[in-house]
């Protein structure tokens, strides 16, 4: 079986560069927000994360 690979070099315009940078900034902000929420959740636990129950029995 023959596998062909191709290489492409992008040459975006200045407007496209601005759009890509805006999209990357939004992705970075969403990632940082999710990471902050996860750190807050981990730090709010009374016991170690690997030994805590994720649910409680109501009975």
PDBQT receptor file of N, H, CA, C and O in Angstrom, charges set to zero:
ATOM      1  N   UNK A   1       0.841  -1.176   0.000  1.00  0.00    +0.000 N 
ATOM      2  CA  UNK A   1       0.000   0.000   0.000  1.00  0.00    +0.000 C 
ATOM      3  C   UNK A   1       0.892   1.246   0.000  1.00  0.00    +0.000 C 
ATOM      4  O   UNK A   1       1.854   1.336   0.763  1.00  0.00    +0.000 OA
ATOM      5  N   UNK A   2       0.561   2.176  -0.846  1.00  0.00    +0.000 N 
ATOM      6  H   UNK A   2      -0.220   2.102  -1.466  1.00  0.00    +0.000 HD
ATOM      7  CA  UNK A   2       1.345   3.394  -1.002  1.00  0.00    +0.000 C 
ATOM      8  C   UNK A   2       0.630   4.542  -0.299  1.00  0.00    +0.000 C 
ATOM      9  O   UNK A   2      -0.547   4.798  -0.554  1.00  0.00    +0.000 OA
ATOM     10  N   UNK A   3       1.340   5.225   0.580  1.00  0.00    +0.000 N 
ATOM     11  H   UNK A   3       2.296   5.017   0.787  1.00  0.00    +0.000 HD
ATOM     12  CA  UNK A   3       0.768   6.357   1.293  1.00  0.00    +0.000 C 
ATOM     13  C   UNK A   3       1.408   7.638   0.777  1.00  0.00    +0.000 C 
ATOM     14  O   UNK A   3       2.631   7.780   0.787  1.00  0.00    +0.000 OA
ATOM     15  N   UNK A   4       0.581   8.558   0.333  1.00  0.00    +0.000 N 
ATOM     16  H   UNK A   4      -0.412   8.442   0.325  1.00  0.00    +0.000 HD
ATOM     17  CA  UNK A   4       1.081   9.837  -0.153  1.00  0.00    +0.000 C 
ATOM     18  C   UNK A   4       0.868  10.900   0.914  1.00  0.00    +0.000 C 
ATOM     19  O   UNK A   4      -0.176  10.941   1.565  1.00  0.00    +0.000 OA
ATOM     20  N   UNK A   5       1.848  11.741   1.082  1.00  0.00    +0.000 N 
ATOM     21  H   UNK A   5       2.696  11.708   0.553  1.00  0.00    +0.000 HD
ATOM     22  CA  UNK A   5       1.702  12.866   2.010  1.00  0.00    +0.000 C 
ATOM     23  C   UNK A   5       1.937  14.149   1.248  1.00  0.00    +0.000 C 
ATOM     24  O   UNK A   5       2.716  14.195   0.296  1.00  0.00    +0.000 OA
ATOM     25  N   UNK A   6       1.258  15.180   1.677  1.00  0.00    +0.000 N 
ATOM     26  H   UNK A   6       0.625  15.144   2.451  1.00  0.00    +0.000 HD
ATOM     27  CA  UNK A   6       1.375  16.476   1.044  1.00  0.00    +0.000 C 
ATOM     28  C   UNK A   6       1.746  17.509   2.089  1.00  0.00    +0.000 C 
ATOM     29  O   UNK A   6       1.344  17.399   3.247  1.00  0.00    +0.000 OA
ATOM     30  N   UNK A   7       2.504  18.501   1.688  1.00  0.00    +0.000 N 
ATOM     31  H   UNK A   7       2.830  18.590   0.747  1.00  0.00    +0.000 HD
ATOM     32  CA  UNK A   7       2.827  19.624   2.541  1.00  0.00    +0.000 C 
ATOM     33  C   UNK A   7       2.242  20.876   1.915  1.00  0.00    +0.000 C 
ATOM     34  O   UNK A   7       2.353  21.108   0.711  1.00  0.00    +0.000 OA
ATOM     35  N   UNK A   8       1.618  21.674   2.768  1.00  0.00    +0.000 N 
ATOM     36  H   UNK A   8       1.528  21.485   3.746  1.00  0.00    +0.000 HD
ATOM     37  CA  UNK A   8       1.035  22.926   2.312  1.00  0.00    +0.000 C 
ATOM     38  C   UNK A   8       1.622  24.052   3.137  1.00  0.00    +0.000 C 
ATOM     39  O   UNK A   8       1.818  23.907   4.343  1.00  0.00    +0.000 OA
ATOM     40  N   UNK A   9       1.899  25.155   2.504  1.00  0.00    +0.000 N 
ATOM     41  H   UNK A   9       1.739  25.273   1.524  1.00  0.00    +0.000 HD
ATOM     42  CA  UNK A   9       2.352  26.338   3.213  1.00  0.00    +0.000 C 
ATOM     43  C   UNK A   9       1.257  27.384   3.075  1.00  0.00    +0.000 C 
ATOM     44  O   UNK A   9       0.876  27.770   1.971  1.00  0.00    +0.000 OA
ATOM     45  N   UNK A  10       0.762  27.831   4.222  1.00  0.00    +0.000 N 
ATOM     46  H   UNK A  10       1.072  27.517   5.120  1.00  0.00    +0.000 HD
ATOM     47  CA  UNK A  10      -0.305  28.823   4.215  1.00  0.00    +0.000 C 
ATOM     48  C   UNK A  10       0.276  30.223   4.090  1.00  0.00    +0.000 C 
ATOM     49  O   UNK A  10       1.332  30.530   4.644  1.00  0.00    +0.000 OA
ATOM     50  N   UNK A  11      -0.420  31.043   3.367  1.00  0.00    +0.000 N 
ATOM     51  H   UNK A  11      -1.278  30.793   2.917  1.00  0.00    +0.000 HD
ATOM     52  CA  UNK A  11      -0.052  32.453   3.238  1.00  0.00    +0.000 C 
ATOM     53  C   UNK A  11      -1.300  33.294   3.497  1.00  0.00    +0.000 C 
ATOM     54  O   UNK A  11      -1.904  33.821   2.564  1.00  0.00    +0.000 OA
ATOM     55  N   UNK A  12      -1.683  33.416   4.771  1.00  0.00    +0.000 N 
ATOM     56  H   UNK A  12      -1.192  32.988   5.529  1.00  0.00    +0.000 HD
ATOM     57  CA  UNK A  12      -2.909  34.164   5.066  1.00  0.00    +0.000 C 
ATOM     58  C   UNK A  12      -2.699  35.674   4.881  1.00  0.00    +0.000 C 
ATOM     59  O   UNK A  12      -1.593  36.195   5.021  1.00  0.00    +0.000 OA
ATOM     60  N   UNK A  13      -3.779  36.330   4.570  1.00  0.00    +0.000 N 
ATOM     61  H   UNK A  13      -4.677  35.906   4.456  1.00  0.00    +0.000 HD
ATOM     62  CA  UNK A  13      -3.731  37.784   4.448  1.00  0.00    +0.000 C 
ATOM     63  C   UNK A  13      -3.734  38.389   5.856  1.00  0.00    +0.000 C 
ATOM     64  O   UNK A  13      -3.918  37.675   6.842  1.00  0.00    +0.000 OA
ATOM     65  N   UNK A  14      -3.532  39.687   5.943  1.00  0.00    +0.000 N 
ATOM     66  H   UNK A  14      -3.383  40.267   5.142  1.00  0.00    +0.000 HD
ATOM     67  CA  UNK A  14      -3.519  40.362   7.246  1.00  0.00    +0.000 C 
ATOM     68  C   UNK A  14      -4.872  40.230   7.949  1.00  0.00    +0.000 C 
ATOM     69  O   UNK A  14      -4.928  40.083   9.170  1.00  0.00    +0.000 OA
ATOM     70  N   UNK A  15      -5.947  40.283   7.188  1.00  0.00    +0.000 N 
ATOM     71  H   UNK A  15      -5.901  40.402   6.196  1.00  0.00    +0.000 HD
ATOM     72  CA  UNK A  15      -7.285  40.136   7.773  1.00  0.00    +0.000 C 
ATOM     73  C   UNK A  15      -7.465  38.719   8.317  1.00  0.00    +0.000 C 
ATOM     74  O   UNK A  15      -8.017  38.545   9.404  1.00  0.00    +0.000 OA
ATOM     75  N   UNK A  16      -7.017  37.726   7.592  1.00  0.00    +0.000 N 
ATOM     76  H   UNK A  16      -6.569  37.868   6.709  1.00  0.00    +0.000 HD
ATOM     77  CA  UNK A  16      -7.112  36.342   8.050  1.00  0.00    +0.000 C 
ATOM     78  C   UNK A  16      -6.243  36.103   9.290  1.00  0.00    +0.000 C 
ATOM     79  O   UNK A  16      -6.636  35.366  10.195  1.00  0.00    +0.000 OA
ATOM     80  N   UNK A  17      -5.062  36.728   9.327  1.00  0.00    +0.000 N 
ATOM     81  H   UNK A  17      -4.742  37.327   8.592  1.00  0.00    +0.000 HD
ATOM     82  CA  UNK A  17      -4.200  36.613  10.502  1.00  0.00    +0.000 C 
ATOM     83  C   UNK A  17      -4.905  37.180  11.728  1.00  0.00    +0.000 C 
ATOM     84  O   UNK A  17      -4.849  36.589  12.807  1.00  0.00    +0.000 OA
ATOM     85  N   UNK A  18      -5.565  38.316  11.570  1.00  0.00    +0.000 N 
ATOM     86  H   UNK A  18      -5.610  38.797  10.694  1.00  0.00    +0.000 HD
ATOM     87  CA  UNK A  18      -6.280  38.931  12.686  1.00  0.00    +0.000 C 
ATOM     88  C   UNK A  18      -7.411  38.026  13.173  1.00  0.00    +0.000 C 
ATOM     89  O   UNK A  18      -7.619  37.894  14.379  1.00  0.00    +0.000 OA
ATOM     90  N   UNK A  19      -8.136  37.408  12.254  1.00  0.00    +0.000 N 
ATOM     91  H   UNK A  19      -7.966  37.515  11.275  1.00  0.00    +0.000 HD
ATOM     92  CA  UNK A  19      -9.237  36.505  12.619  1.00  0.00    +0.000 C 
ATOM     93  C   UNK A  19      -8.694  35.286  13.362  1.00  0.00    +0.000 C 
ATOM     94  O   UNK A  19      -9.253  34.879  14.381  1.00  0.00    +0.000 OA
ATOM     95  N   UNK A  20      -7.613  34.706  12.858  1.00  0.00    +0.000 N 
ATOM     96  H   UNK A  20      -7.159  35.036  12.031  1.00  0.00    +0.000 HD
ATOM     97  CA  UNK A  20      -7.022  33.524  13.500  1.00  0.00    +0.000 C 
ATOM     98  C   UNK A  20      -6.537  33.874  14.901  1.00  0.00    +0.000 C 
ATOM     99  O   UNK A  20      -6.751  33.101  15.834  1.00  0.00    +0.000 OA
ATOM    100  N   UNK A  21      -5.888  35.025  15.065  1.00  0.00    +0.000 N 
ATOM    101  H   UNK A  21      -5.714  35.653  14.306  1.00  0.00    +0.000 HD
ATOM    102  CA  UNK A  21      -5.403  35.435  16.377  1.00  0.00    +0.000 C 
ATOM    103  C   UNK A  21      -6.554  35.665  17.350  1.00  0.00    +0.000 C 
ATOM    104  O   UNK A  21      -6.436  35.339  18.532  1.00  0.00    +0.000 OA
ATOM    105  N   UNK A  22      -7.672  36.224  16.868  1.00  0.00    +0.000 N 
ATOM    106  H   UNK A  22      -7.768  36.488  15.908  1.00  0.00    +0.000 HD
ATOM    107  CA  UNK A  22      -8.845  36.404  17.721  1.00  0.00    +0.000 C 
ATOM    108  C   UNK A  22      -9.411  35.053  18.165  1.00  0.00    +0.000 C 
ATOM    109  O   UNK A  22      -9.774  34.878  19.328  1.00  0.00    +0.000 OA
ATOM    110  N   UNK A  23      -9.482  34.106  17.239  1.00  0.00    +0.000 N 
ATOM    111  H   UNK A  23      -9.187  34.248  16.295  1.00  0.00    +0.000 HD
ATOM    112  CA  UNK A  23      -9.990  32.773  17.575  1.00  0.00    +0.000 C 
ATOM    113  C   UNK A  23      -9.086  32.087  18.596  1.00  0.00    +0.000 C 
ATOM    114  O   UNK A  23      -9.575  31.451  19.530  1.00  0.00    +0.000 OA
ATOM    115  N   UNK A  24      -7.782  32.211  18.425  1.00  0.00    +0.000 N 
ATOM    116  H   UNK A  24      -7.385  32.728  17.667  1.00  0.00    +0.000 HD
ATOM    117  CA  UNK A  24      -6.846  31.616  19.379  1.00  0.00    +0.000 C 
ATOM    118  C   UNK A  24      -6.951  32.279  20.752  1.00  0.00    +0.000 C 
ATOM    119  O   UNK A  24      -6.801  31.610  21.774  1.00  0.00    +0.000 OA
ATOM    120  N   UNK A  25      -7.204  33.576  20.783  1.00  0.00    +0.000 N 
ATOM    121  H   UNK A  25      -7.326  34.120  19.953  1.00  0.00    +0.000 HD
ATOM    122  CA  UNK A  25      -7.370  34.277  22.064  1.00  0.00    +0.000 C 
ATOM    123  C   UNK A  25      -8.607  33.768  22.792  1.00  0.00    +0.000 C 
ATOM    124  O   UNK A  25      -8.577  33.578  24.008  1.00  0.00    +0.000 OA
ATOM    125  N   UNK A  26      -9.696  33.547  22.057  1.00  0.00    +0.000 N 
ATOM    126  H   UNK A  26      -9.720  33.702  21.070  1.00  0.00    +0.000 HD
ATOM    127  CA  UNK A  26     -10.919  33.014  22.667  1.00  0.00    +0.000 C 
ATOM    128  C   UNK A  26     -10.671  31.607  23.206  1.00  0.00    +0.000 C 
ATOM    129  O   UNK A  26     -11.096  31.281  24.314  1.00  0.00    +0.000 OA
ATOM    130  N   UNK A  27      -9.987  30.778  22.428  1.00  0.00    +0.000 N 
ATOM    131  H   UNK A  27      -9.641  31.043  21.528  1.00  0.00    +0.000 HD
ATOM    132  CA  UNK A  27      -9.670  29.417  22.883  1.00  0.00    +0.000 C 
ATOM    133  C   UNK A  27      -8.833  29.451  24.150  1.00  0.00    +0.000 C 
ATOM    134  O   UNK A  27      -9.079  28.677  25.075  1.00  0.00    +0.000 OA
ATOM    135  N   UNK A  28      -7.853  30.334  24.204  1.00  0.00    +0.000 N 
ATOM    136  H   UNK A  28      -7.654  30.963  23.453  1.00  0.00    +0.000 HD
ATOM    137  CA  UNK A  28      -6.995  30.452  25.378  1.00  0.00    +0.000 C 
ATOM    138  C   UNK A  28      -7.807  30.866  26.606  1.00  0.00    +0.000 C 
ATOM    139  O   UNK A  28      -7.595  30.338  27.698  1.00  0.00    +0.000 OA
ATOM    140  N   UNK A  29      -8.736  31.809  26.429  1.00  0.00    +0.000 N 
ATOM    141  H   UNK A  29      -8.908  32.238  25.542  1.00  0.00    +0.000 HD
ATOM    142  CA  UNK A  29      -9.557  32.266  27.553  1.00  0.00    +0.000 C 
ATOM    143  C   UNK A  29     -10.480  31.170  28.054  1.00  0.00    +0.000 C 
ATOM    144  O   UNK A  29     -10.661  31.024  29.262  1.00  0.00    +0.000 OA
ATOM    145  N   UNK A  30     -11.068  30.399  27.150  1.00  0.00    +0.000 N 
ATOM    146  H   UNK A  30     -10.921  30.519  26.168  1.00  0.00    +0.000 HD
ATOM    147  CA  UNK A  30     -11.940  29.293  27.547  1.00  0.00    +0.000 C 
ATOM    148  C   UNK A  30     -11.130  28.233  28.293  1.00  0.00    +0.000 C 
ATOM    149  O   UNK A  30     -11.577  27.726  29.322  1.00  0.00    +0.000 OA
ATOM    150  N   UNK A  31      -9.945  27.896  27.784  1.00  0.00    +0.000 N 
ATOM    151  H   UNK A  31      -9.582  28.308  26.948  1.00  0.00    +0.000 HD
ATOM    152  CA  UNK A  31      -9.085  26.902  28.442  1.00  0.00    +0.000 C 
ATOM    153  C   UNK A  31      -8.714  27.368  29.852  1.00  0.00    +0.000 C 
ATOM    154  O   UNK A  31      -8.816  26.602  30.811  1.00  0.00    +0.000 OA
ATOM    155  N   UNK A  32      -8.285  28.622  29.972  1.00  0.00    +0.000 N 
ATOM    156  H   UNK A  32      -8.202  29.244  29.194  1.00  0.00    +0.000 HD
ATOM    157  CA  UNK A  32      -7.880  29.138  31.281  1.00  0.00    +0.000 C 
ATOM    158  C   UNK A  32      -9.046  29.173  32.254  1.00  0.00    +0.000 C 
ATOM    159  O   UNK A  32      -8.864  28.894  33.439  1.00  0.00    +0.000 OA
ATOM    160  N   UNK A  33     -10.240  29.511  31.780  1.00  0.00    +0.000 N 
ATOM    161  H   UNK A  33     -10.388  29.738  30.817  1.00  0.00    +0.000 HD
ATOM    162  CA  UNK A  33     -11.424  29.515  32.637  1.00  0.00    +0.000 C 
ATOM    163  C   UNK A  33     -11.716  28.105  33.145  1.00  0.00    +0.000 C 
ATOM    164  O   UNK A  33     -11.964  27.911  34.335  1.00  0.00    +0.000 OA
ATOM    165  N   UNK A  34     -11.685  27.119  32.242  1.00  0.00    +0.000 N 
ATOM    166  H   UNK A  34     -11.483  27.277  31.276  1.00  0.00    +0.000 HD
ATOM    167  CA  UNK A  34     -11.957  25.737  32.635  1.00  0.00    +0.000 C 
ATOM    168  C   UNK A  34     -10.894  25.239  33.611  1.00  0.00    +0.000 C 
ATOM    169  O   UNK A  34     -11.220  24.533  34.565  1.00  0.00    +0.000 OA
ATOM    170  N   UNK A  35      -9.646  25.593  33.391  1.00  0.00    +0.000 N 
ATOM    171  H   UNK A  35      -9.381  26.167  32.616  1.00  0.00    +0.000 HD
ATOM    172  CA  UNK A  35      -8.570  25.190  34.289  1.00  0.00    +0.000 C 
ATOM    173  C   UNK A  35      -8.748  25.822  35.666  1.00  0.00    +0.000 C 
ATOM    174  O   UNK A  35      -8.538  25.164  36.685  1.00  0.00    +0.000 OA
ATOM    175  N   UNK A  36      -9.130  27.088  35.697  1.00  0.00    +0.000 N 
ATOM    176  H   UNK A  36      -9.300  27.622  34.869  1.00  0.00    +0.000 HD
ATOM    177  CA  UNK A  36      -9.380  27.777  36.969  1.00  0.00    +0.000 C 
ATOM    178  C   UNK A  36     -10.526  27.122  37.733  1.00  0.00    +0.000 C 
ATOM    179  O   UNK A  36     -10.438  26.938  38.947  1.00  0.00    +0.000 OA
ATOM    180  N   UNK A  37     -11.601  26.770  37.028  1.00  0.00    +0.000 N 
ATOM    181  H   UNK A  37     -11.673  26.920  36.042  1.00  0.00    +0.000 HD
ATOM    182  CA  UNK A  37     -12.734  26.099  37.672  1.00  0.00    +0.000 C 
ATOM    183  C   UNK A  37     -12.320  24.748  38.241  1.00  0.00    +0.000 C 
ATOM    184  O   UNK A  37     -12.730  24.384  39.343  1.00  0.00    +0.000 OA
ATOM    185  N   UNK A  38     -11.513  24.011  37.497  1.00  0.00    +0.000 N 
ATOM    186  H   UNK A  38     -11.179  24.308  36.602  1.00  0.00    +0.000 HD
ATOM    187  CA  UNK A  38     -11.061  22.698  37.971  1.00  0.00    +0.000 C 
ATOM    188  C   UNK A  38     -10.167  22.841  39.198  1.00  0.00    +0.000 C 
ATOM    189  O   UNK A  38     -10.306  22.084  40.159  1.00  0.00    +0.000 OA
ATOM    190  N   UNK A  39      -9.245  23.812  39.170  1.00  0.00    +0.000 N 
ATOM    191  H   UNK A  39      -9.132  24.427  38.390  1.00  0.00    +0.000 HD
ATOM    192  CA  UNK A  39      -8.386  24.040  40.334  1.00  0.00    +0.000 C 
ATOM    193  C   UNK A  39      -9.215  24.453  41.545  1.00  0.00    +0.000 C 
ATOM    194  O   UNK A  39      -8.946  23.996  42.656  1.00  0.00    +0.000 OA
ATOM    195  N   UNK A  40     -10.211  25.302  41.354  1.00  0.00    +0.000 N 
ATOM    196  H   UNK A  40     -10.430  25.673  40.452  1.00  0.00    +0.000 HD
ATOM    197  CA  UNK A  40     -11.071  25.726  42.452  1.00  0.00    +0.000 C 
ATOM    198  C   UNK A  40     -11.807  24.522  43.030  1.00  0.00    +0.000 C 
ATOM    199  O   UNK A  40     -11.904  24.387  44.250  1.00  0.00    +0.000 OA
ATOM    200  N   UNK A  41     -12.321  23.654  42.181  1.00  0.00    +0.000 N 
ATOM    201  H   UNK A  41     -12.242  23.763  41.190  1.00  0.00    +0.000 HD
ATOM    202  CA  UNK A  41     -13.043  22.470  42.644  1.00  0.00    +0.000 C 
ATOM    203  C   UNK A  41     -12.112  21.553  43.437  1.00  0.00    +0.000 C 
ATOM    204  O   UNK A  41     -12.496  21.058  44.497  1.00  0.00    +0.000 OA
ATOM    205  N   UNK A  42     -10.904  21.319  42.944  1.00  0.00    +0.000 N 
ATOM    206  H   UNK A  42     -10.592  21.721  42.083  1.00  0.00    +0.000 HD
ATOM    207  CA  UNK A  42      -9.950  20.449  43.637  1.00  0.00    +0.000 C 
ATOM    208  C   UNK A  42      -9.580  21.033  44.991  1.00  0.00    +0.000 C 
ATOM    209  O   UNK A  42      -9.510  20.304  45.980  1.00  0.00    +0.000 OA
ATOM    210  N   UNK A  43      -9.344  22.339  45.048  1.00  0.00    +0.000 N 
ATOM    211  H   UNK A  43      -9.400  22.931  44.245  1.00  0.00    +0.000 HD
ATOM    212  CA  UNK A  43      -8.947  22.970  46.304  1.00  0.00    +0.000 C 
ATOM    213  C   UNK A  43     -10.095  23.059  47.299  1.00  0.00    +0.000 C 
ATOM    214  O   UNK A  43      -9.850  23.237  48.492  1.00  0.00    +0.000 OA
ATOM    215  N   UNK A  44     -11.335  22.941  46.846  1.00  0.00    +0.000 N 
ATOM    216  H   UNK A  44     -11.533  22.797  45.877  1.00  0.00    +0.000 HD
ATOM    217  CA  UNK A  44     -12.480  23.038  47.751  1.00  0.00    +0.000 C 
ATOM    218  C   UNK A  44     -12.841  21.703  48.391  1.00  0.00    +0.000 C 
ATOM    219  O   UNK A  44     -13.719  21.662  49.254  1.00  0.00    +0.000 OA
ATOM    220  N   UNK A  45     -12.197  20.619  47.998  1.00  0.00    +0.000 N 
ATOM    221  H   UNK A  45     -11.485  20.652  47.297  1.00  0.00    +0.000 HD
ATOM    222  CA  UNK A  45     -12.468  19.294  48.559  1.00  0.00    +0.000 C 
ATOM    223  C   UNK A  45     -11.813  19.174  49.927  1.00  0.00    +0.000 C 
ATOM    224  O   UNK A  45     -10.729  19.713  50.152  1.00  0.00    +0.000 OA
ATOM    225  N   UNK A  46     -12.477  18.462  50.847  1.00  0.00    +0.000 N 
ATOM    226  H   UNK A  46     -13.357  18.024  50.665  1.00  0.00    +0.000 HD
ATOM    227  CA  UNK A  46     -11.922  18.252  52.176  1.00  0.00    +0.000 C 
ATOM    228  C   UNK A  46     -10.940  17.087  52.195  1.00  0.00    +0.000 C 
ATOM    229  O   UNK A  46     -10.068  17.024  53.062  1.00  0.00    +0.000 OA
ATOM    230  N   UNK A  47     -11.070  16.184  51.265  1.00  0.00    +0.000 N 
ATOM    231  H   UNK A  47     -11.778  16.235  50.560  1.00  0.00    +0.000 HD
ATOM    232  CA  UNK A  47     -10.159  15.043  51.209  1.00  0.00    +0.000 C 
ATOM    233  C   UNK A  47      -9.446  15.046  49.855  1.00  0.00    +0.000 C 
ATOM    234  O   UNK A  47      -9.768  15.832  48.964  1.00  0.00    +0.000 OA
ATOM    235  N   UNK A  48      -8.487  14.161  49.730  1.00  0.00    +0.000 N 
ATOM    236  H   UNK A  48      -8.226  13.523  50.454  1.00  0.00    +0.000 HD
ATOM    237  CA  UNK A  48      -7.742  14.079  48.474  1.00  0.00    +0.000 C 
ATOM    238  C   UNK A  48      -8.677  13.686  47.335  1.00  0.00    +0.000 C 
ATOM    239  O   UNK A  48      -9.611  12.908  47.532  1.00  0.00    +0.000 OA
ATOM    240  N   UNK A  49      -8.428  14.215  46.165  1.00  0.00    +0.000 N 
ATOM    241  H   UNK A  49      -7.669  14.847  46.005  1.00  0.00    +0.000 HD
ATOM    242  CA  UNK A  49      -9.308  13.977  45.021  1.00  0.00    +0.000 C 
ATOM    243  C   UNK A  49      -9.359  12.490  44.668  1.00  0.00    +0.000 C 
ATOM    244  O   UNK A  49     -10.411  11.988  44.271  1.00  0.00    +0.000 OA
ATOM    245  N   UNK A  50      -8.247  11.786  44.807  1.00  0.00    +0.000 N 
ATOM    246  H   UNK A  50      -7.393  12.193  45.130  1.00  0.00    +0.000 HD
ATOM    247  CA  UNK A  50      -8.229  10.376  44.425  1.00  0.00    +0.000 C 
ATOM    248  C   UNK A  50      -8.938   9.474  45.434  1.00  0.00    +0.000 C 
ATOM    249  O   UNK A  50      -9.128   8.288  45.163  1.00  0.00    +0.000 OA
ATOM    250  N   UNK A  51      -9.337  10.015  46.607  1.00  0.00    +0.000 N 
ATOM    251  H   UNK A  51      -9.182  10.978  46.827  1.00  0.00    +0.000 HD
ATOM    252  CA  UNK A  51     -10.017   9.180  47.590  1.00  0.00    +0.000 C 
ATOM    253  C   UNK A  51     -11.414   9.683  47.932  1.00  0.00    +0.000 C 
ATOM    254  O   UNK A  51     -12.086   9.086  48.773  1.00  0.00    +0.000 OA
ATOM    255  N   UNK A  52     -11.865  10.754  47.310  1.00  0.00    +0.000 N 
ATOM    256  H   UNK A  52     -11.320  11.239  46.626  1.00  0.00    +0.000 HD
ATOM    257  CA  UNK A  52     -13.203  11.294  47.582  1.00  0.00    +0.000 C 
ATOM    258  C   UNK A  52     -14.261  10.562  46.762  1.00  0.00    +0.000 C 
ATOM    259  O   UNK A  52     -14.020  10.131  45.634  1.00  0.00    +0.000 OA
ATOM    260  N   UNK A  53     -15.426  10.440  47.361  1.00  0.00    +0.000 N 
ATOM    261  H   UNK A  53     -15.621  10.791  48.276  1.00  0.00    +0.000 HD
ATOM    262  CA  UNK A  53     -16.564   9.926  46.606  1.00  0.00    +0.000 C 
ATOM    263  C   UNK A  53     -17.133  11.043  45.754  1.00  0.00    +0.000 C 
ATOM    264  O   UNK A  53     -17.204  12.191  46.194  1.00  0.00    +0.000 OA
ATOM    265  N   UNK A  54     -17.534  10.717  44.557  1.00  0.00    +0.000 N 
ATOM    266  H   UNK A  54     -17.477   9.784  44.200  1.00  0.00    +0.000 HD
ATOM    267  CA  UNK A  54     -18.133  11.720  43.680  1.00  0.00    +0.000 C 
ATOM    268  C   UNK A  54     -19.641  11.784  43.868  1.00  0.00    +0.000 C 
ATOM    269  O   UNK A  54     -20.299  12.652  43.293  1.00  0.00    +0.000 OA
ATOM    270  N   UNK A  55     -20.199  10.873  44.668  1.00  0.00    +0.000 N 
ATOM    271  H   UNK A  55     -19.665  10.168  45.135  1.00  0.00    +0.000 HD
ATOM    272  CA  UNK A  55     -21.616  10.877  44.950  1.00  0.00    +0.000 C 
ATOM    273  C   UNK A  55     -21.810  10.504  46.410  1.00  0.00    +0.000 C 
ATOM    274  O   UNK A  55     -20.908   9.964  47.051  1.00  0.00    +0.000 OA
ATOM    275  N   UNK A  56     -23.006  10.799  46.931  1.00  0.00    +0.000 N 
ATOM    276  H   UNK A  56     -23.738  11.238  46.411  1.00  0.00    +0.000 HD
ATOM    277  CA  UNK A  56     -23.314  10.460  48.318  1.00  0.00    +0.000 C 
ATOM    278  C   UNK A  56     -24.580   9.610  48.331  1.00  0.00    +0.000 C 
ATOM    279  O   UNK A  56     -25.507   9.831  47.552  1.00  0.00    +0.000 OA
ATOM    280  N   UNK A  57     -24.595   8.639  49.229  1.00  0.00    +0.000 N 
ATOM    281  H   UNK A  57     -23.842   8.459  49.862  1.00  0.00    +0.000 HD
ATOM    282  CA  UNK A  57     -25.795   7.842  49.417  1.00  0.00    +0.000 C 
ATOM    283  C   UNK A  57     -26.807   8.661  50.213  1.00  0.00    +0.000 C 
ATOM    284  O   UNK A  57     -26.462   9.259  51.232  1.00  0.00    +0.000 OA
ATOM    285  N   UNK A  58     -28.039   8.687  49.755  1.00  0.00    +0.000 N 
ATOM    286  H   UNK A  58     -28.320   8.201  48.927  1.00  0.00    +0.000 HD
ATOM    287  CA  UNK A  58     -29.067   9.447  50.448  1.00  0.00    +0.000 C 
ATOM    288  C   UNK A  58     -29.774   8.618  51.512  1.00  0.00    +0.000 C 
ATOM    289  O   UNK A  58     -30.582   9.156  52.268  1.00  0.00    +0.000 OA
ATOM    290  N   UNK A  59     -29.489   7.322  51.587  1.00  0.00    +0.000 N 
ATOM    291  H   UNK A  59     -28.832   6.884  50.972  1.00  0.00    +0.000 HD
ATOM    292  CA  UNK A  59     -30.167   6.454  52.556  1.00  0.00    +0.000 C 
ATOM    293  C   UNK A  59     -29.273   6.092  53.677  1.00  0.00    +0.000 C 
ATOM    294  O   UNK A  59     -29.682   5.367  54.583  1.00  0.00    +0.000 OA
TER     295      UNK A  59
